[in-house]
Amino acid sequence: MEEFFSTIPPWSKTYLIACVVLAAVSTYGIISPAYYLLIYQQLFRGQIWRLLTAFIYFGDFSINFLFHTLFMYTPANPRITFLPNLEKMYQKKRGDLVVMLVFVMALVLVLCAPTE
């Protein structure tokens, strides 16, 4: 486990830790998952953390959480780039990686916005 964890690039490692912490906090009932979910009406009340936690929270610890994290870090097809591979590709261009991730996150948020 330590060998696997040491091979993960820093941004991906931070993302993985954030996912596990949010799942643990939710599973043990410290904070309700209702505070993580993206509810657009709550954004206008100042709860802007929901923009980020919508991409970090996969649910409580369960088989579903395990599969989400495993598929994110161990692709079935090595030619498909997942976050660690993407981070390695942009190792010398960190700014480009951040701009791309922010753009993709913004695009997902806009496409998933309620139409009513």
PDB file of N, CA and C in Angstrom, residues 26-83:
ATOM      1  N   SER A  26     -18.449  11.603   6.358  1.00  0.00           N
ATOM      2  CA  SER A  26     -19.845  11.301   6.071  1.00  0.00           C
ATOM      3  C   SER A  26     -20.272   9.955   6.658  1.00  0.00           C
ATOM      4  N   THR A  27     -19.417   8.949   6.503  1.00  0.00           N
ATOM      5  CA  THR A  27     -19.752   7.612   6.983  1.00  0.00           C
ATOM      6  C   THR A  27     -19.942   7.581   8.494  1.00  0.00           C
ATOM      7  N   TYR A  28     -19.097   8.287   9.225  1.00  0.00           N
ATOM      8  CA  TYR A  28     -19.170   8.279  10.679  1.00  0.00           C
ATOM      9  C   TYR A  28     -20.102   9.348  11.232  1.00  0.00           C
ATOM     10  N   GLY A  29     -20.820  10.051  10.366  1.00  0.00           N
ATOM     11  CA  GLY A  29     -21.863  10.971  10.794  1.00  0.00           C
ATOM     12  C   GLY A  29     -21.360  12.266  11.408  1.00  0.00           C
ATOM     13  N   ILE A  30     -20.126  12.639  11.136  1.00  0.00           N
ATOM     14  CA  ILE A  30     -19.591  13.877  11.685  1.00  0.00           C
ATOM     15  C   ILE A  30     -20.237  15.081  11.005  1.00  0.00           C
ATOM     16  N   ILE A  31     -20.348  15.016   9.673  1.00  0.00           N
ATOM     17  CA  ILE A  31     -21.029  16.046   8.901  1.00  0.00           C
ATOM     18  C   ILE A  31     -21.978  15.345   7.931  1.00  0.00           C
ATOM     19  N   SER A  32     -23.167  15.867   7.800  1.00  0.00           N
ATOM     20  CA  SER A  32     -24.159  15.265   6.912  1.00  0.00           C
ATOM     21  C   SER A  32     -23.754  15.435   5.448  1.00  0.00           C
ATOM     22  N   PRO A  33     -23.974  14.418   4.622  1.00  0.00           N
ATOM     23  CA  PRO A  33     -23.671  14.542   3.197  1.00  0.00           C
ATOM     24  C   PRO A  33     -24.468  15.638   2.498  1.00  0.00           C
ATOM     25  N   ALA A  34     -25.531  16.092   3.107  1.00  0.00           N
ATOM     26  CA  ALA A  34     -26.329  17.167   2.514  1.00  0.00           C
ATOM     27  C   ALA A  34     -25.517  18.449   2.364  1.00  0.00           C
ATOM     28  N   TYR A  35     -24.445  18.583   3.135  1.00  0.00           N
ATOM     29  CA  TYR A  35     -23.590  19.765   3.035  1.00  0.00           C
ATOM     30  C   TYR A  35     -22.577  19.663   1.895  1.00  0.00           C
ATOM     31  N   TYR A  36     -22.420  18.489   1.293  1.00  0.00           N
ATOM     32  CA  TYR A  36     -21.449  18.300   0.213  1.00  0.00           C
ATOM     33  C   TYR A  36     -22.079  18.405  -1.161  1.00  0.00           C
ATOM     34  N   LEU A  37     -23.340  18.047  -1.247  1.00  0.00           N
ATOM     35  CA  LEU A  37     -23.991  17.936  -2.547  1.00  0.00           C
ATOM     36  C   LEU A  37     -24.172  19.297  -3.199  1.00  0.00           C
ATOM     37  N   LEU A  38     -24.171  19.301  -4.510  1.00  0.00           N
ATOM     38  CA  LEU A  38     -24.336  20.543  -5.256  1.00  0.00           C
ATOM     39  C   LEU A  38     -25.810  20.883  -5.381  1.00  0.00           C
ATOM     40  N   ILE A  39     -26.219  21.856  -4.610  1.00  0.00           N
ATOM     41  CA  ILE A  39     -27.584  22.382  -4.659  1.00  0.00           C
ATOM     42  C   ILE A  39     -27.433  23.844  -5.037  1.00  0.00           C
ATOM     43  N   TYR A  40     -27.847  24.184  -6.233  1.00  0.00           N
ATOM     44  CA  TYR A  40     -27.588  25.516  -6.774  1.00  0.00           C
ATOM     45  C   TYR A  40     -28.209  26.629  -5.932  1.00  0.00           C
ATOM     46  N   GLN A  41     -29.358  26.378  -5.325  1.00  0.00           N
ATOM     47  CA  GLN A  41     -29.984  27.406  -4.495  1.00  0.00           C
ATOM     48  C   GLN A  41     -29.098  27.760  -3.302  1.00  0.00           C
ATOM     49  N   GLN A  42     -28.378  26.779  -2.787  1.00  0.00           N
ATOM     50  CA  GLN A  42     -27.498  27.028  -1.642  1.00  0.00           C
ATOM     51  C   GLN A  42     -26.262  27.832  -2.037  1.00  0.00           C
ATOM     52  N   LEU A  43     -25.863  27.765  -3.296  1.00  0.00           N
ATOM     53  CA  LEU A  43     -24.714  28.554  -3.757  1.00  0.00           C
ATOM     54  C   LEU A  43     -24.979  30.044  -3.603  1.00  0.00           C
ATOM     55  N   PHE A  44     -26.213  30.447  -3.861  1.00  0.00           N
ATOM     56  CA  PHE A  44     -26.571  31.852  -3.763  1.00  0.00           C
ATOM     57  C   PHE A  44     -26.688  32.316  -2.318  1.00  0.00           C
ATOM     58  N   ARG A  45     -26.632  31.387  -1.383  1.00  0.00           N
ATOM     59  CA  ARG A  45     -26.640  31.721   0.049  1.00  0.00           C
ATOM     60  C   ARG A  45     -25.225  31.709   0.624  1.00  0.00           C
ATOM     61  N   GLY A  46     -24.228  31.640  -0.257  1.00  0.00           N
ATOM     62  CA  GLY A  46     -22.835  31.737   0.187  1.00  0.00           C
ATOM     63  C   GLY A  46     -22.131  30.414   0.426  1.00  0.00           C
ATOM     64  N   GLN A  47     -22.758  29.307   0.137  1.00  0.00           N
ATOM     65  CA  GLN A  47     -22.135  28.000   0.376  1.00  0.00           C
ATOM     66  C   GLN A  47     -21.354  27.571  -0.868  1.00  0.00           C
ATOM     67  N   ILE A  48     -20.276  28.289  -1.157  1.00  0.00           N
ATOM     68  CA  ILE A  48     -19.531  28.065  -2.398  1.00  0.00           C
ATOM     69  C   ILE A  48     -18.657  26.813  -2.361  1.00  0.00           C
ATOM     70  N   TRP A  49     -18.441  26.218  -1.180  1.00  0.00           N
ATOM     71  CA  TRP A  49     -17.667  24.982  -1.117  1.00  0.00           C
ATOM     72  C   TRP A  49     -18.343  23.855  -1.889  1.00  0.00           C
ATOM     73  N   ARG A  50     -19.632  23.972  -2.116  1.00  0.00           N
ATOM     74  CA  ARG A  50     -20.368  22.933  -2.843  1.00  0.00           C
ATOM     75  C   ARG A  50     -19.860  22.774  -4.275  1.00  0.00           C
ATOM     76  N   LEU A  51     -19.280  23.836  -4.838  1.00  0.00           N
ATOM     77  CA  LEU A  51     -18.709  23.747  -6.185  1.00  0.00           C
ATOM     78  C   LEU A  51     -17.551  22.756  -6.222  1.00  0.00           C
ATOM     79  N   LEU A  52     -16.795  22.679  -5.160  1.00  0.00           N
ATOM     80  CA  LEU A  52     -15.648  21.771  -5.098  1.00  0.00           C
ATOM     81  C   LEU A  52     -16.032  20.388  -4.577  1.00  0.00           C
ATOM     82  N   THR A  53     -16.833  20.342  -3.522  1.00  0.00           N
ATOM     83  CA  THR A  53     -17.169  19.038  -2.939  1.00  0.00           C
ATOM     84  C   THR A  53     -18.009  18.175  -3.870  1.00  0.00           C
ATOM     85  N   ALA A  54     -18.647  18.789  -4.854  1.00  0.00           N
ATOM     86  CA  ALA A  54     -19.414  18.008  -5.830  1.00  0.00           C
ATOM     87  C   ALA A  54     -18.496  17.085  -6.630  1.00  0.00           C
ATOM     88  N   PHE A  55     -17.224  17.441  -6.738  1.00  0.00           N
ATOM     89  CA  PHE A  55     -16.268  16.624  -7.487  1.00  0.00           C
ATOM     90  C   PHE A  55     -15.439  15.713  -6.585  1.00  0.00           C
ATOM     91  N   ILE A  56     -15.566  15.868  -5.274  1.00  0.00           N
ATOM     92  CA  ILE A  56     -14.755  15.093  -4.339  1.00  0.00           C
ATOM     93  C   ILE A  56     -15.558  13.992  -3.656  1.00  0.00           C
ATOM     94  N   TYR A  57     -16.829  14.240  -3.402  1.00  0.00           N
ATOM     95  CA  TYR A  57     -17.631  13.297  -2.624  1.00  0.00           C
ATOM     96  C   TYR A  57     -18.217  12.208  -3.516  1.00  0.00           C
ATOM     97  N   PHE A  58     -17.825  10.952  -3.254  1.00  0.00           N
ATOM     98  CA  PHE A  58     -18.343   9.794  -4.000  1.00  0.00           C
ATOM     99  C   PHE A  58     -19.371   9.016  -3.204  1.00  0.00           C
ATOM    100  N   GLY A  59     -19.665   9.448  -2.006  1.00  0.00           N
ATOM    101  CA  GLY A  59     -20.586   8.730  -1.138  1.00  0.00           C
ATOM    102  C   GLY A  59     -19.855   8.159   0.064  1.00  0.00           C
ATOM    103  N   ASP A  60     -20.607   7.499   0.923  1.00  0.00           N
ATOM    104  CA  ASP A  60     -20.014   6.865   2.106  1.00  0.00           C
ATOM    105  C   ASP A  60     -19.120   5.705   1.686  1.00  0.00           C
ATOM    106  N   PHE A  61     -18.335   5.208   2.642  1.00  0.00           N
ATOM    107  CA  PHE A  61     -17.515   4.033   2.361  1.00  0.00           C
ATOM    108  C   PHE A  61     -18.434   2.873   1.993  1.00  0.00           C
ATOM    109  N   SER A  62     -18.233   2.333   0.817  1.00  0.00           N
ATOM    110  CA  SER A  62     -19.031   1.216   0.328  1.00  0.00           C
ATOM    111  C   SER A  62     -18.299   0.624  -0.863  1.00  0.00           C
ATOM    112  N   ILE A  63     -18.876  -0.373  -1.456  1.00  0.00           N
ATOM    113  CA  ILE A  63     -18.279  -0.970  -2.646  1.00  0.00           C
ATOM    114  C   ILE A  63     -18.290   0.043  -3.787  1.00  0.00           C
ATOM    115  N   ASN A  64     -19.305   0.893  -3.833  1.00  0.00           N
ATOM    116  CA  ASN A  64     -19.393   1.943  -4.842  1.00  0.00           C
ATOM    117  C   ASN A  64     -18.210   2.916  -4.710  1.00  0.00           C
ATOM    118  N   PHE A  65     -17.904   3.331  -3.488  1.00  0.00           N
ATOM    119  CA  PHE A  65     -16.765   4.225  -3.250  1.00  0.00           C
ATOM    120  C   PHE A  65     -15.463   3.546  -3.667  1.00  0.00           C
ATOM    121  N   LEU A  66     -15.330   2.283  -3.334  1.00  0.00           N
ATOM    122  CA  LEU A  66     -14.119   1.539  -3.688  1.00  0.00           C
ATOM    123  C   LEU A  66     -13.928   1.491  -5.197  1.00  0.00           C
ATOM    124  N   PHE A  67     -14.988   1.203  -5.932  1.00  0.00           N
ATOM    125  CA  PHE A  67     -14.878   1.138  -7.390  1.00  0.00           C
ATOM    126  C   PHE A  67     -14.591   2.513  -8.007  1.00  0.00           C
ATOM    127  N   HIS A  68     -15.209   3.553  -7.480  1.00  0.00           N
ATOM    128  CA  HIS A  68     -14.920   4.905  -7.991  1.00  0.00           C
ATOM    129  C   HIS A  68     -13.439   5.232  -7.860  1.00  0.00           C
ATOM    130  N   THR A  69     -12.883   4.981  -6.688  1.00  0.00           N
ATOM    131  CA  THR A  69     -11.469   5.324  -6.477  1.00  0.00           C
ATOM    132  C   THR A  69     -10.545   4.391  -7.251  1.00  0.00           C
ATOM    133  N   LEU A  70     -10.871   3.124  -7.322  1.00  0.00           N
ATOM    134  CA  LEU A  70     -10.020   2.194  -8.071  1.00  0.00           C
ATOM    135  C   LEU A  70     -10.001   2.517  -9.555  1.00  0.00           C
ATOM    136  N   PHE A  71     -11.151   2.799 -10.132  1.00  0.00           N
ATOM    137  CA  PHE A  71     -11.199   3.104 -11.560  1.00  0.00           C
ATOM    138  C   PHE A  71     -10.542   4.444 -11.880  1.00  0.00           C
ATOM    139  N   MET A  72     -10.516   5.332 -10.903  1.00  0.00           N
ATOM    140  CA  MET A  72      -9.875   6.615 -11.140  1.00  0.00           C
ATOM    141  C   MET A  72      -8.349   6.462 -11.179  1.00  0.00           C
ATOM    142  N   TYR A  73      -7.807   5.542 -10.407  1.00  0.00           N
ATOM    143  CA  TYR A  73      -6.355   5.415 -10.291  1.00  0.00           C
ATOM    144  C   TYR A  73      -5.764   4.218 -11.005  1.00  0.00           C
ATOM    145  N   THR A  74      -6.565   3.254 -11.389  1.00  0.00           N
ATOM    146  CA  THR A  74      -6.047   2.097 -12.123  1.00  0.00           C
ATOM    147  C   THR A  74      -6.919   1.864 -13.347  1.00  0.00           C
ATOM    148  N   PRO A  75      -6.576   2.465 -14.469  1.00  0.00           N
ATOM    149  CA  PRO A  75      -7.414   2.311 -15.662  1.00  0.00           C
ATOM    150  C   PRO A  75      -7.367   0.892 -16.215  1.00  0.00           C
ATOM    151  N   ALA A  76      -8.489   0.442 -16.747  1.00  0.00           N
ATOM    152  CA  ALA A  76      -8.550  -0.877 -17.364  1.00  0.00           C
ATOM    153  C   ALA A  76      -7.748  -0.892 -18.664  1.00  0.00           C
ATOM    154  N   ASN A  77      -7.759   0.219 -19.365  1.00  0.00           N
ATOM    155  CA  ASN A  77      -7.017   0.358 -20.609  1.00  0.00           C
ATOM    156  C   ASN A  77      -5.889   1.372 -20.372  1.00  0.00           C
ATOM    157  N   PRO A  78      -4.626   0.960 -20.422  1.00  0.00           N
ATOM    158  CA  PRO A  78      -3.521   1.877 -20.102  1.00  0.00           C
ATOM    159  C   PRO A  78      -3.423   3.094 -21.018  1.00  0.00           C
ATOM    160  N   ARG A  79      -4.041   3.040 -22.190  1.00  0.00           N
ATOM    161  CA  ARG A  79      -3.983   4.191 -23.100  1.00  0.00           C
ATOM    162  C   ARG A  79      -4.906   5.313 -22.665  1.00  0.00           C
ATOM    163  N   ILE A  80      -5.870   4.995 -21.804  1.00  0.00           N
ATOM    164  CA  ILE A  80      -6.794   6.008 -21.309  1.00  0.00           C
ATOM    165  C   ILE A  80      -6.105   6.750 -20.167  1.00  0.00           C
ATOM    166  N   THR A  81      -6.099   8.062 -20.238  1.00  0.00           N
ATOM    167  CA  THR A  81      -5.419   8.833 -19.202  1.00  0.00           C
ATOM    168  C   THR A  81      -6.380   9.186 -18.083  1.00  0.00           C
ATOM    169  N   PHE A  82      -6.022   8.795 -16.887  1.00  0.00           N
ATOM    170  CA  PHE A  82      -6.753   9.181 -15.707  1.00  0.00           C
ATOM    171  C   PHE A  82      -5.922  10.235 -15.002  1.00  0.00           C
ATOM    172  N   LEU A  83      -6.385  10.714 -13.882  1.00  0.00           N
ATOM    173  CA  LEU A  83      -5.755  11.854 -13.223  1.00  0.00           C
ATOM    174  C   LEU A  83      -4.257  11.683 -12.974  1.00  0.00           C
TER     175      LEU A  83
END
